[in-house]
Each structure stands twice: as structure tokens, then as C-alpha cells.
Tab-separated table of C-alpha atoms in Angstrom:
chain	number	residue	atom	x	y	z
Y	2	MET	CA	4.337	113.325	121.455
Y	3	ILE	CA	6.555	115.291	119.143
Y	4	LYS	CA	4.769	115.600	115.813
Y	5	HIS	CA	6.465	115.233	112.464
Y	6	VAL	CA	5.583	118.763	111.525
Y	7	ILE	CA	8.300	121.279	110.722
Y	8	ALA	CA	6.511	123.692	108.443
Y	9	GLY	CA	7.974	126.491	110.523
Y	10	LEU	CA	11.586	125.417	109.982
Y	11	LEU	CA	13.778	128.166	108.649
Y	12	VAL	CA	11.022	130.284	107.135
Y	13	ALA	CA	12.324	133.689	108.163
Y	14	ALA	CA	13.697	135.837	105.374
Y	15	VAL	CA	17.469	135.854	105.353
Y	16	THR	CA	18.748	139.347	105.919
Y	17	ALA	CA	22.504	139.087	105.542
Y	18	CYS	CA	25.060	136.769	104.003
Y	19	SER	CA	28.740	136.169	103.783
Y	20	PRO	CA	31.040	138.338	101.699
Y	21	ASN	CA	31.730	137.548	98.096
Y	22	GLY	CA	34.971	135.743	97.456
Y	23	GLY	CA	37.032	135.074	94.349
Y	24	ASN	CA	36.890	132.556	91.555
Y	25	GLY	CA	35.348	129.294	92.738
Y	26	ALA	CA	37.498	127.113	90.492
Y	27	ASP	CA	40.085	125.887	92.983
Y	28	VAL	CA	38.290	125.974	96.310
Y	29	ASN	CA	36.429	123.306	98.248
Y	30	PRO	CA	33.035	122.334	96.793
Y	31	PHE	CA	31.267	124.703	99.158
Y	32	GLY	CA	33.386	127.848	98.720
Y	33	GLN	CA	31.874	131.176	97.809
Y	34	GLY	CA	31.982	132.178	94.194
Y	35	GLY	CA	33.184	135.318	92.471
Y	36	GLY	CA	33.499	138.633	94.219
Y	37	GLY	CA	32.636	142.158	93.138
Y	38	GLY	CA	31.199	142.832	89.762
Y	39	LEU	CA	28.217	144.943	90.774
Y	40	PRO	CA	28.009	148.520	89.523
Y	41	ALA	CA	28.426	151.226	92.116
Y	42	GLY	CA	24.900	152.201	93.049
Y	43	GLY	CA	23.124	150.291	90.295
Y	44	ALA	CA	22.255	146.799	89.129
Y	45	PRO	CA	24.511	144.250	87.415
Y	46	ALA	CA	25.701	145.164	83.918
Y	47	GLY	CA	22.830	144.825	81.496
Y	48	GLY	CA	20.202	144.746	84.241
Y	49	ALA	CA	17.691	147.311	85.461
Y	50	PRO	CA	17.954	148.830	88.942
Y	51	VAL	CA	15.711	147.050	91.398
Y	52	THR	CA	14.750	150.379	92.939
Y	53	PRO	CA	14.279	153.495	90.782
Y	54	GLY	CA	17.325	155.702	91.031
Y	55	ASN	CA	21.033	155.146	90.691
Y	56	THR	CA	22.560	157.351	93.349
Y	57	PRO	CA	25.732	155.597	94.501
Y	58	PHE	CA	26.925	155.342	98.082
Y	59	PRO	CA	29.999	157.061	99.463
Y	60	CYS	CA	32.935	154.872	98.501
Y	61	ASN	CA	33.740	153.638	102.014
Y	62	VAL	CA	30.080	152.803	102.750
Y	63	GLY	CA	29.609	150.982	99.457
Y	64	ALA	CA	32.710	148.901	100.136
Y	65	VAL	CA	31.255	147.674	103.442
Y	66	LEU	CA	27.836	146.919	101.970
Y	67	GLN	CA	29.339	145.043	99.047
Y	68	ALA	CA	31.643	143.005	101.266
Y	69	LYS	CA	29.123	142.071	103.960
Y	70	CYS	CA	25.590	142.459	102.534
Y	71	TRP	CA	25.311	142.237	98.759
Y	72	SER	CA	25.571	138.452	98.568
Y	73	CYS	CA	21.908	138.432	99.582
Y	74	HIS	CA	20.800	142.054	99.278
Y	75	GLY	CA	22.012	142.465	95.693
Y	76	SER	CA	20.193	142.146	92.401
Y	77	PRO	CA	18.598	139.750	92.279
Y	78	THR	CA	18.157	139.271	96.000
Y	79	ASN	CA	19.001	135.777	97.203
Y	80	TYR	CA	17.652	133.253	99.721
Y	81	GLY	CA	14.465	135.228	100.356
Y	82	ALA	CA	16.138	138.499	101.379
Y	83	PRO	CA	13.284	141.025	101.489
Y	84	MET	CA	15.044	143.964	99.798
Y	85	SER	CA	18.109	144.981	97.813
Y	86	MET	CA	20.577	147.565	99.043
Y	87	LEU	CA	22.338	148.448	95.798
Y	88	ASN	CA	21.768	152.197	95.709
Y	89	ASP	CA	20.936	155.090	97.978
Y	90	GLU	CA	17.298	155.180	96.889
Y	91	ALA	CA	16.923	151.514	97.874
Y	92	VAL	CA	18.088	152.041	101.454
Y	93	HIS	CA	15.650	154.943	101.838
Y	94	ALA	CA	12.694	152.793	100.788
Y	95	MET	CA	10.275	151.665	103.475
Y	96	THR	CA	10.773	148.201	104.932
Y	97	LYS	CA	8.233	145.535	104.080
Y	98	ASP	CA	6.250	146.152	107.268
Y	99	GLY	CA	6.078	149.880	106.479
Y	100	VAL	CA	7.421	150.881	109.907
Y	101	GLU	CA	10.757	152.434	109.016
Y	102	GLN	CA	13.222	152.926	106.210
Y	103	VAL	CA	15.691	150.227	105.251
Y	104	TYR	CA	18.743	152.080	106.563
Y	105	GLN	CA	16.992	152.604	109.914
Y	106	ARG	CA	16.307	148.874	110.185
Y	107	MET	CA	19.910	148.273	109.205
Y	108	SER	CA	21.023	150.374	112.178
Y	109	GLU	CA	19.136	148.045	114.526
Y	110	ARG	CA	20.359	144.841	112.939
Y	111	ILE	CA	24.075	145.639	112.860
Y	112	HIS	CA	23.953	146.131	116.640
Y	113	SER	CA	21.578	143.266	117.453
Y	114	THR	CA	22.868	140.365	119.538
Y	115	SER	CA	19.873	138.086	118.938
Y	116	SER	CA	19.390	138.658	115.192
Y	117	PRO	CA	22.529	140.348	113.930
Y	118	MET	CA	23.556	141.453	110.465
Y	119	PRO	CA	25.676	139.780	109.145
Y	120	MET	CA	24.229	136.566	110.544
Y	121	LYS	CA	25.966	134.565	113.231
Y	122	GLY	CA	28.591	132.272	111.822
Y	123	PHE	CA	29.506	134.647	108.995
Y	124	PRO	CA	32.332	137.199	109.184
Y	125	ALA	CA	31.158	140.003	111.425
Y	126	LEU	CA	31.533	143.702	110.790
Y	127	THR	CA	34.895	144.953	111.980
Y	128	THR	CA	35.060	147.868	114.396
Y	129	ASP	CA	36.024	150.173	111.525
Y	130	GLU	CA	33.214	148.867	109.284
Y	131	LEU	CA	30.673	149.278	112.066
Y	132	GLY	CA	31.891	152.830	112.654
Y	133	THR	CA	31.610	153.608	108.953
Y	134	LEU	CA	27.981	152.474	108.836
Y	135	ASP	CA	27.059	154.162	112.139
Y	136	SER	CA	28.445	157.501	110.963
Y	137	TRP	CA	26.695	157.233	107.604
Y	138	ILE	CA	23.353	156.255	109.158
Y	139	ALA	CA	23.584	159.063	111.715
Y	140	GLN	CA	23.801	161.509	108.794
Y	141	GLY	CA	20.601	160.084	107.301
Y	142	ALA	CA	22.348	157.656	104.916
Y	143	PRO	CA	23.325	160.210	102.234
Y	144	GLY	CA	24.394	159.232	98.736
Y	145	GLY	CA	27.888	159.765	97.404
Y	146	THR	CA	30.000	159.495	94.293
Y	147	GLY	CA	30.887	155.817	94.328
Y	148	CYS	CA	34.409	154.569	93.663
Y	149	THR	CA	36.865	154.249	90.843
Y	150	ALA	CA	36.081	151.324	88.538
Y	151	ALA	CA	37.648	148.002	89.474
Y	152	PRO	CA	37.458	144.572	87.848
Y	153	GLY	CA	34.839	142.193	89.166
Y	154	GLY	CA	35.548	138.607	90.114
Y	155	ALA	CA	34.554	135.525	88.194
Y	156	GLY	CA	31.488	133.676	89.443
Y	157	GLY	CA	31.654	130.179	90.875
Y	158	THR	CA	30.126	127.194	89.107
Y	159	SER	CA	28.290	124.126	90.311
Y	160	SER	CA	30.685	121.749	88.595
Y	161	ALA	CA	32.932	119.419	90.550
Y	162	GLY	CA	35.563	121.395	92.386
Y	163	GLY	CA	33.792	124.679	91.823
Y	164	SER	CA	31.498	126.637	94.064
Y	165	MET	CA	28.096	125.063	94.633
Y	166	ILE	CA	26.953	128.192	96.400
Y	167	GLY	CA	28.809	130.762	94.357
Y	168	GLY	CA	28.045	134.441	93.976
Y	169	GLY	CA	28.208	135.416	90.320
Y	170	GLY	CA	30.810	137.943	89.281
Y	171	GLY	CA	29.905	140.686	86.857
Y	172	GLY	CA	33.114	141.183	84.927
Y	173	SER	CA	34.839	144.546	84.471
Y	174	VAL	CA	32.205	146.946	85.726
Y	175	PRO	CA	32.411	149.672	88.359
Y	176	SER	CA	32.744	148.151	91.799
Y	177	TYR	CA	33.279	149.075	95.441
Y	178	GLY	CA	36.087	146.560	95.729
Y	179	GLY	CA	35.557	143.563	93.473
Y	180	THR	CA	38.472	141.173	93.401
Y	181	THR	CA	40.297	139.696	90.452
Y	182	GLY	CA	38.809	136.320	91.227
Y	183	ALA	CA	41.895	134.647	92.622
Y	184	GLY	CA	41.511	132.222	95.489
Y	185	GLY	CA	37.975	131.926	96.733
Y	186	VAL	CA	36.537	132.202	100.239
Y	187	PRO	CA	35.172	129.073	101.936
Y	188	LEU	CA	31.779	129.324	103.553
Y	189	PRO	CA	32.143	129.866	107.292
Y	190	MET	CA	31.864	127.091	109.800
Y	191	PRO	CA	29.335	127.393	112.634
Y	192	PRO	CA	30.504	128.785	115.953
Y	193	SER	CA	31.595	126.289	118.585
Y	194	ALA	CA	28.793	124.378	120.227
Y	195	LEU	CA	30.832	124.022	123.380
Y	196	PRO	CA	31.501	127.556	124.660
Y	197	GLU	CA	31.794	126.338	128.233
Y	198	GLY	CA	34.114	123.448	127.521
Y	199	GLY	CA	31.625	120.640	127.018
Y	200	LEU	CA	32.734	117.093	126.285
Y	201	VAL	CA	36.069	116.205	124.761
Y	202	PRO	CA	35.261	114.777	121.321
Y	203	THR	CA	36.370	111.228	120.714
Y	204	VAL	CA	38.426	110.953	117.553
Y	205	ASP	CA	36.446	107.915	116.460
Y	206	ASP	CA	33.191	109.886	116.352
Y	207	THR	CA	34.449	113.001	114.603
Y	208	PRO	CA	32.605	113.463	111.269
Y	209	VAL	CA	34.925	113.370	108.254
Y	210	PRO	CA	34.339	113.549	104.487
Y	211	PRO	CA	34.139	110.099	102.872
Y	212	ASP	CA	36.614	109.027	100.245
Y	213	PRO	CA	34.963	109.329	96.799
Y	214	SER	CA	35.676	105.633	96.215
Y	215	GLU	CA	33.207	104.817	99.011
Y	216	CYS	CA	30.306	106.572	97.290
Y	217	ASP	CA	27.632	106.062	94.719
Y	218	MET	CA	26.457	109.650	94.220
Y	219	VAL	CA	22.648	109.865	94.107
Y	220	PRO	CA	20.904	113.194	93.349
Y	221	PHE	CA	17.618	114.303	94.901
Y	222	HIS	CA	16.692	117.539	93.158
Y	223	ALA	CA	13.559	119.597	92.628
Y	224	ARG	CA	12.108	118.515	89.298
Y	225	GLN	CA	9.035	118.758	87.143
Y	226	ASP	CA	8.679	114.979	86.803
Y	227	ALA	CA	10.717	111.797	86.480
Y	228	THR	CA	12.474	113.201	83.399
Y	229	ASN	CA	14.402	115.433	85.848
Y	230	ALA	CA	13.425	118.628	84.008
Y	231	LYS	CA	13.836	121.680	86.230
Y	232	TYR	CA	10.837	122.496	88.392
Y	233	ILE	CA	8.762	125.494	87.346
Y	234	VAL	CA	8.509	127.573	90.532
Y	235	PRO	CA	5.358	129.730	90.685
Y	236	ALA	CA	5.503	133.266	92.051
Y	237	GLY	CA	4.919	133.560	95.772
Y	238	GLN	CA	5.872	131.524	98.819
Y	239	GLN	CA	5.083	127.819	99.116
Y	240	TYR	CA	6.386	124.418	100.157
Y	241	TYR	CA	6.637	121.684	97.507
Y	242	CYS	CA	7.303	117.997	98.103
Y	243	PHE	CA	9.093	115.934	95.472
Y	244	GLY	CA	8.748	112.140	95.538
Y	245	PHE	CA	11.588	109.734	94.792
Y	246	HIS	CA	11.799	105.960	94.582
Y	247	GLN	CA	15.057	104.056	94.423
Y	248	ASP	CA	15.330	100.321	93.851
Y	249	TRP	CA	17.387	99.470	96.886
Y	250	GLY	CA	16.381	97.622	99.999
Y	251	PRO	CA	16.700	98.065	103.771
Y	252	GLY	CA	20.146	98.527	105.239
Y	253	THR	CA	21.279	101.183	102.776
Y	254	GLN	CA	23.496	103.834	104.340
Y	255	GLY	CA	24.325	107.443	103.503
Y	256	LEU	CA	27.804	108.771	104.262
Y	257	ALA	CA	27.502	112.450	103.285
Y	258	PHE	CA	25.015	115.034	102.016
Y	259	TYR	CA	26.189	117.679	99.533
Y	260	PRO	CA	23.870	120.674	98.915
Y	261	ASP	CA	23.235	121.525	95.259
Y	262	ILE	CA	21.831	125.054	95.014
Y	263	ASP	CA	20.574	126.065	91.582
Y	264	ASN	CA	18.375	129.176	91.755
Y	265	LYS	CA	19.429	130.895	94.967
Y	266	GLN	CA	17.074	133.783	94.196
Y	267	VAL	CA	14.020	131.692	95.102
Y	268	ILE	CA	15.093	128.821	97.350
Y	269	HIS	CA	14.870	129.275	101.096
Y	270	HIS	CA	15.658	125.805	102.452
Y	271	TRP	CA	15.198	122.114	101.782
Y	272	LEU	CA	14.655	119.017	103.957
Y	273	LEU	CA	15.140	115.380	102.952
Y	274	TYR	CA	13.043	112.641	104.546
Y	275	LYS	CA	13.074	108.908	104.169
Y	276	ALA	CA	9.492	107.696	103.829
Y	277	ILE	CA	7.856	104.507	105.060
Y	278	SER	CA	5.017	104.643	102.524
Y	279	PRO	CA	5.862	104.116	98.834
Y	280	GLN	CA	6.482	107.305	96.854
Y	281	THR	CA	5.603	107.884	93.220
Y	282	ASN	CA	8.880	108.607	91.506
Y	283	GLY	CA	8.691	112.019	89.857
Y	284	SER	CA	5.649	113.225	91.807
Y	285	VAL	CA	5.364	116.801	93.072
Y	286	ASN	CA	2.734	118.364	95.322
Y	287	ALA	CA	2.248	121.501	97.363
Y	288	CYS	CA	2.710	120.506	101.000
Y	289	LEU	CA	2.819	121.913	104.521
Y	290	GLY	CA	5.686	119.995	106.116
Y	291	PHE	CA	3.503	117.247	107.622
Y	292	HIS	CA	5.138	113.838	107.178
Y	293	PRO	CA	3.658	111.370	109.705
Y	294	ASP	CA	5.564	108.450	108.194
Y	295	GLY	CA	8.760	110.313	107.367
Y	296	GLU	CA	12.080	110.533	109.185
Y	297	LEU	CA	14.285	113.583	108.696
Y	298	ILE	CA	17.773	112.650	107.442
Y	299	ALA	CA	19.260	115.906	106.124
Y	300	GLY	CA	18.539	119.606	105.639
Y	301	TRP	CA	20.001	122.806	104.225
Y	302	ALA	CA	19.540	126.541	104.685
Y	303	PRO	CA	21.746	129.460	103.560
Y	304	GLY	CA	25.139	129.217	105.199
Y	305	ALA	CA	25.023	125.442	105.682
Y	306	THR	CA	27.643	123.243	104.060
Y	307	ALA	CA	28.076	119.529	103.413
Y	308	SER	CA	27.177	117.120	106.210
Y	309	TYR	CA	29.396	114.148	107.041
Y	310	LEU	CA	29.491	111.221	109.465
Y	311	PRO	CA	32.310	109.530	111.380
Y	312	LYS	CA	34.395	107.167	109.243
Y	313	HIS	CA	32.784	104.035	110.731
Y	314	VAL	CA	29.164	105.328	110.677
Y	315	GLY	CA	26.498	105.591	107.993
Y	316	ILE	CA	23.019	107.043	108.399
Y	317	ASP	CA	20.041	104.783	107.735
Y	318	LEU	CA	18.613	105.724	104.331
Y	319	GLY	CA	15.588	103.471	104.634
Y	320	GLY	CA	14.220	101.262	101.882
Y	321	GLY	CA	14.331	103.564	98.863
Y	322	ASP	CA	11.419	106.027	99.195
Y	323	TYR	CA	12.110	109.706	99.840
Y	324	ILE	CA	10.505	113.131	100.056
Y	325	LEU	CA	12.483	116.267	99.254
Y	326	GLU	CA	10.621	119.208	100.772
Y	327	VAL	CA	11.645	122.585	99.333
Y	328	HIS	CA	10.541	125.965	100.651
Y	329	TYR	CA	10.414	128.541	97.859
Y	330	ASN	CA	10.047	132.288	98.242
Y	331	ASN	CA	9.756	133.549	94.676
Y	332	THR	CA	9.452	137.330	94.942
Y	333	THR	CA	10.061	137.972	91.237
Y	334	GLY	CA	6.343	138.054	90.408
Y	335	VAL	CA	6.763	135.531	87.576
Y	336	ALA	CA	7.371	131.798	87.337
Y	337	THR	CA	10.983	130.662	87.147
Y	338	THR	CA	12.856	127.349	87.303
Y	339	ASP	CA	14.948	125.573	89.918
Y	340	SER	CA	16.650	122.225	90.418
Y	341	SER	CA	18.081	122.682	93.909
Y	342	GLY	CA	18.449	119.759	96.249
Y	343	VAL	CA	21.073	117.399	97.549
Y	344	THR	CA	23.473	114.778	96.287
Y	345	VAL	CA	23.779	111.862	98.699
Y	346	CYS	CA	26.869	109.725	99.038
Y	347	LYS	CA	25.281	106.267	99.152
Y	348	ALA	CA	27.680	103.799	100.707
Y	349	LYS	CA	29.042	101.147	98.361
Y	350	THR	CA	29.988	99.077	101.407
Y	351	THR	CA	27.974	99.120	104.616
Y	352	ARG	CA	29.802	100.617	107.567
Y	353	PRO	CA	29.675	98.816	110.925
Y	354	ASP	CA	27.534	101.404	112.744
Y	355	THR	CA	24.225	102.885	111.604
Y	356	ALA	CA	22.876	106.240	112.840
Y	357	THR	CA	19.425	107.812	112.844
Y	358	VAL	CA	18.019	111.246	113.728
Y	359	SER	CA	16.020	111.530	116.972
Y	360	TRP	CA	13.710	114.374	118.003
Y	361	LEU	CA	14.541	115.572	121.518
Y	362	GLY	CA	12.681	118.472	123.102
Y	363	THR	CA	9.050	119.207	123.846
Y	364	GLU	CA	5.839	120.752	122.552
Y	365	ALA	CA	4.692	121.704	126.069
Y	366	ILE	CA	5.429	125.393	125.511
Y	367	ILE	CA	3.504	128.204	127.245
Y	368	LEU	CA	5.227	131.598	127.161
Y	369	PRO	CA	3.497	134.398	129.128
Y	370	PRO	CA	3.468	137.832	127.452
Y	371	MET	CA	6.155	140.459	128.028
Y	372	GLN	CA	8.571	138.174	129.881
Y	373	ASN	CA	12.182	137.309	129.108
Y	374	ASN	CA	14.539	134.444	129.903
Y	375	LEU	CA	11.733	131.886	129.914
Y	376	ASP	CA	13.076	128.316	130.101
Y	377	VAL	CA	11.253	125.272	128.754
Y	378	VAL	CA	12.852	122.032	129.919
Y	379	SER	CA	12.409	118.447	128.727
Y	380	ASN	CA	14.131	115.157	129.522
Y	381	CYS	CA	15.052	112.289	127.234
Y	382	HIS	CA	15.306	108.939	129.053
Y	383	PRO	CA	16.231	106.431	126.339
Y	384	ALA	CA	14.212	103.213	126.311
Y	385	ASN	CA	15.935	99.812	126.322
Y	386	GLN	CA	19.343	101.415	126.761
Y	387	ASP	CA	21.533	98.359	127.203
Y	388	LYS	CA	24.626	99.759	125.482
Y	389	PRO	CA	26.289	103.167	125.049
Y	390	ILE	CA	24.604	105.622	122.669
Y	391	HIS	CA	27.012	107.692	120.588
Y	392	ILE	CA	25.787	111.230	119.870
Y	393	ILE	CA	27.395	112.618	116.692
Y	394	LYS	CA	25.820	116.002	116.033
Y	395	VAL	CA	22.824	118.177	116.885
Y	396	TRP	CA	20.606	120.701	115.110
Y	397	PRO	CA	18.766	123.056	117.517
Y	398	HIS	CA	15.486	124.523	116.274
Y	399	MET	CA	13.165	127.150	117.729
Y	400	HIS	CA	11.273	130.092	116.212
Y	401	LYS	CA	11.537	133.872	116.452
Y	402	LEU	CA	11.344	134.140	120.255
Y	403	GLY	CA	14.056	131.560	120.853
Y	404	THR	CA	17.330	132.990	122.169
Y	405	HIS	CA	19.302	130.057	123.559
Y	406	MET	CA	19.373	126.268	123.713
Y	407	LYS	CA	21.482	123.899	125.712
Y	408	ALA	CA	21.540	120.172	126.406
Y	409	ASP	CA	23.128	118.448	129.393
Y	410	ILE	CA	23.926	114.786	129.963
Y	411	HIS	CA	22.956	113.677	133.472
Y	412	ARG	CA	25.098	110.723	134.437
Y	413	ALA	CA	23.734	107.640	136.133
Y	414	ASP	CA	25.605	108.397	139.372
Y	415	GLY	CA	23.136	111.233	139.992
Y	416	THR	CA	25.825	113.808	140.701
Y	417	THR	CA	27.655	114.445	137.416
Y	418	VAL	CA	26.295	116.679	134.660
Y	419	ASP	CA	28.225	117.082	131.404
Y	420	PRO	CA	27.238	119.783	128.903
Y	421	LEU	CA	26.478	118.416	125.431
Y	422	PHE	CA	26.069	121.850	123.832
Y	423	ASN	CA	25.273	125.386	124.975
Y	424	VAL	CA	24.592	127.927	122.208
Y	425	ASP	CA	22.839	131.180	121.472
Y	426	PHE	CA	20.045	130.784	118.930
Y	427	ASP	CA	19.223	132.999	115.959
Y	428	PHE	CA	16.199	132.088	113.843
Y	429	ASN	CA	17.822	133.676	110.791
Y	430	SER	CA	20.977	131.572	111.110
Y	431	GLN	CA	20.305	128.011	112.245
Y	432	TRP	CA	23.421	125.878	112.487
Y	433	GLY	CA	24.066	122.224	113.141
Y	434	TYR	CA	26.939	121.343	115.476
Y	435	ASP	CA	29.297	118.386	115.705
Y	436	THR	CA	29.080	117.248	119.336
Y	437	PRO	CA	30.634	113.774	119.722
Y	438	ALA	CA	29.610	112.373	123.106
Y	439	ILE	CA	28.638	109.076	124.707
Y	440	LEU	CA	25.412	108.414	126.630
Y	441	ASN	CA	25.985	105.432	128.902
Y	442	PRO	CA	23.260	103.156	130.314
Y	443	GLY	CA	21.322	105.052	132.986
Y	444	ASP	CA	22.261	108.488	131.627
Y	445	TYR	CA	19.665	110.901	130.272
Y	446	VAL	CA	19.625	114.195	128.366
Y	447	THR	CA	17.963	117.442	129.468
Y	448	THR	CA	17.188	119.990	126.747
Y	449	THR	CA	16.533	123.599	127.803
Y	450	CYS	CA	15.055	126.108	125.348
Y	451	THR	CA	15.110	129.781	126.363
Y	452	TYR	CA	12.815	132.495	124.993
Y	453	ASP	CA	12.192	136.229	125.210
Y	454	ASN	CA	8.488	136.875	124.683
Y	455	ASN	CA	8.296	140.605	124.072
Y	456	THR	CA	4.835	140.298	122.538
Y	457	PRO	CA	1.510	141.123	124.241
Y	458	ASN	CA	0.307	137.552	123.644
Y	459	THR	CA	0.790	134.196	125.320
Y	460	VAL	CA	2.737	132.077	122.843
Y	461	THR	CA	2.440	128.292	122.645
Y	462	PHE	CA	3.683	125.474	120.410
Y	463	GLY	CA	2.738	125.749	116.754
Y	464	GLU	CA	3.878	125.366	113.179
Y	465	THR	CA	3.871	129.045	112.206
Y	466	THR	CA	6.774	131.340	113.016
Y	467	GLU	CA	4.503	133.328	115.348
Y	468	SER	CA	4.208	130.177	117.480
Y	469	GLU	CA	7.165	128.369	119.026
Y	470	MET	CA	9.054	125.085	118.910
Y	471	CYS	CA	11.692	123.400	121.066
Y	472	TYR	CA	13.358	120.685	119.002
Y	473	ASN	CA	16.832	119.273	119.486
Y	474	PHE	CA	17.384	117.106	116.400
Y	475	THR	CA	20.106	114.653	117.406
Y	476	TYR	CA	22.147	112.289	115.202
Y	477	SER	CA	23.209	109.163	117.089
Y	478	TYR	CA	23.980	105.473	116.841
Y	479	PRO	CA	23.066	102.627	117.249
Y	480	ALA	CA	20.034	103.349	115.071
Y	481	HIS	CA	16.800	104.149	116.919
Y	482	SER	CA	18.410	103.823	120.341
Y	483	LEU	CA	17.753	107.426	121.406
Y	484	ILE	CA	13.961	107.070	121.746
Y	485	SER	CA	11.311	107.008	124.456
Y	486	ALA	CA	9.281	103.905	125.191
Y	487	GLY	CA	6.027	103.418	123.344
Y	488	ILE	CA	6.207	106.275	120.843
Y	489	HIS	CA	7.514	106.903	117.343
Y	490	THR	CA	10.925	105.450	116.525
Y	491	THR	CA	12.510	108.907	116.240
Y	492	GLU	CA	11.233	110.647	119.368
Y	493	CYS	CA	12.655	110.999	122.874
Y	494	GLU	CA	10.970	113.247	125.410
Y	495	LEU	CA	9.518	113.126	128.931
């Protein structure tokens, strides 16, 4: 049986982000914030360098790093990035594992297909940018003289209409190419889940943003207690679970989930569960991702944007008890505060169809050492399938050895197989995909997880990132129809 344990979800340190954009004032709620604004080879104005030394990069190199790397590898670093890359001394520091210098690791990552930098889904390095970095690295990553001063862009805000995931601008300080703040750059959308054609989406089941008039906006944020004071995040890495109770009954639906990211320096990801057992409103506890009576309803990691449903569908929000699980990686060495989380569009009027999240996949994972292209296959035969099941979207999840996941719908005639999705997997960049499809009575779904085990050890299922998982989280309606007989109401596996 698939356990309700996802402590290993998204715990790898993010190592690259999207480029900075312009002013977040007139972009969609999930656009990037201000561009530029970081001193050439130093820290933001008024701040101390994160690595001793202030030797700037050559102008062309600094421009590439600022555009494609500094959103996370700046000062402060964001989303758990393990190091800054703001000056020449910083890129000559040893990596965290002490094996090589930062610029040497950079050389591997910018050419990696399984764990690239920038991450999949974000704007990739152009041929010219890649050539610039390759030439610089081949010379031993020498310092330079920086660039002529240029104005930095204005940072985005978390107010309505602004950037909820904005990169702060630094004003008129030396820059490798900061913009004037005009425009704004939307966060990227995930790559297509249907590279081989897949199923033609039905218009009815295409997720769309709800009209604001449909919503009561309900926040679920990290907090110290029921007063909603910001949570005091200790130094170090830990999961914390925040309890919420709402006075609404069964049948409540959610129509959209909007990430609210406060302190991006320390947050790594969050997950929202509806709970069967009553929760103490305002409670907070250290936790390990084990929620035997919880059902996952939404999640966020760097790069993710708002999540919507088709216009006639709402997701089952349960009876009013919730757990917001937040993974923090506070590398500052001191306590800080955060109020990150999610704002849920609670439906004012119930929509005709109700969706839930099902766990497809398997825990029967045994990966022999030093072998590649290892497939682990599982089948989901829905129980009591007396009507079509509409699949809305999927969220593939594996760990560090995972390279690819696909799911196929086997039709009841025994001869037809339709691909549901077929995607490469990168642990550092885990996307959800809109995959509208219909599972008719007698059809079943096969999920195939593929791994490269280049370690000397046999790897099996487990909650740590050194173990593996094969989970295909699938959003579908009618509620609880995509399940196996006799097990938990969110699980479907052979």
C-alpha cells in the first residue's frame, strides 16, 4: 500500500532559477519581480559580501550569471541554494561536499541533461551564453573588471497584481545588466507533458483561473499561533506542520491555489493536506511528512505557479481541518521569520463535479547497483468504475535517481494504448502537468518510473532522498473514483 509519507518530496537544494525581470507592478500575480540591482562582484548595496573578496567577473560572464543564476545564487541565496556566485572568490570556493570548486561544478551542471542549470522549465542558456561560460571556465574562471554602472530594476511586491515571487531590485547600483523595471517577466510554464502527442485535451476539462466573484479567499500561512504572527524559523533544516481549523462542513470545494512566498531565503517547499482528525487551530509542530489521515490537495516548490481546475470542477476541501507542511532550509545561522503558504479560492457556489488527488505508482522498488534505464512498472485498475473518470492533471515524483516517468491508458478493448504523459524527470525541478483525459470503464493506467542507479548500492523505496519513490499524483473526478479496492481512499496501485 502506498503510504502517506512524502518527507522526501522536493528536498534537494535548488541550484538555478529563472532570470530576474522588471517591475512586478503590472504583471500577472506570479510574475518575476525586479531585475538587476546587484553590485558587480559584490553584495547588494549596504550589505556585506557573502564570500570574502570583491573581485568582479568579466563583463560578459557577469551578465550571463546575473541573468540566469543570481535569482537563487545571489545574496541572500534563495530557495535553499547552497552557495552564492556573486564574485570571483565565491566561484573558486569549494562546493559543500568538498570535492571541487564551484565553477567546476557549474561546468558539469550547465551541460547536464538530467539535472541542468538553469533548471528544466526555465529559460535555458543560449548557445552564445553557454560558449561564454565554457570559455571562461576553461581559463580557470578568472576575475575581470565588471561593467559600467546601470540602474537596477524595482522589486516586485506581494500585493494584489504584483509579483508574489519577485526578485528584489537594488536601485541604482553597479550592475551587469539590470533593467529599468519596465514590464516584468512571467514565471515559465512547465514543458509539455505530451512530447509524443498524447491525448487531445477536451476543452471542458482544461484548467482555467476562476473569476474572483466565485471565490472566498482563505489564507493558510506559516504562523506562530492563531494570532497569525509570522513564524520564527530556527536555523537549520526542518519540516514544520501548521494546524488550521475552519468552521465549514463537508462538500466544500477549492477552485484555485495561489502560492504566497514571504521569505524565499529559507523556504524550500510547502504541501497542503486536508485532515480527517480535528486540528488545533494555530498549532505548530516539527514533523516528518507522515500524515496517515491526510489527503494531499496542493503543493508548491520554486518555479511552480498557481494551480487551477476546469470551470465546472472543484477539489474536495474536506470538512475544515488542514495541515500546512513547510520545509525550511535556514542557512543563515540565526532565527528569522516567515509567513509563506497558500491562499485558497474557496468556492462560494459548489460546482457540479468534485475532484480528489489519487496516488498512483508503487513502493515495490529494487534498483541494482551500477545499472541504468531501470524501469519500475505499476498498474492502476480503478475499483467500482461504473462511469468515466476524468483525469485533469498529474504531478510525477521520484528522487535523485529518477530520470523519466510516463503513464499510459490501456483501453478495455485490449489493443489500444493511449499515452497520458511521457516526461523526463529532474529532482531539482518537479513540475505538475495539465493532462485532460478520460478513463472509461474497463480501462486502466500503467505508470512506468525509470532510474539510473550509478551508485554502488542497491536502492529501494524510502523517505530519504538517498532512497527512491515512484508516485504519480493524479487529480481526477468524480471524487475518489481513481482508487484500488480495499485500500485507502486516495490510492490506486496493483
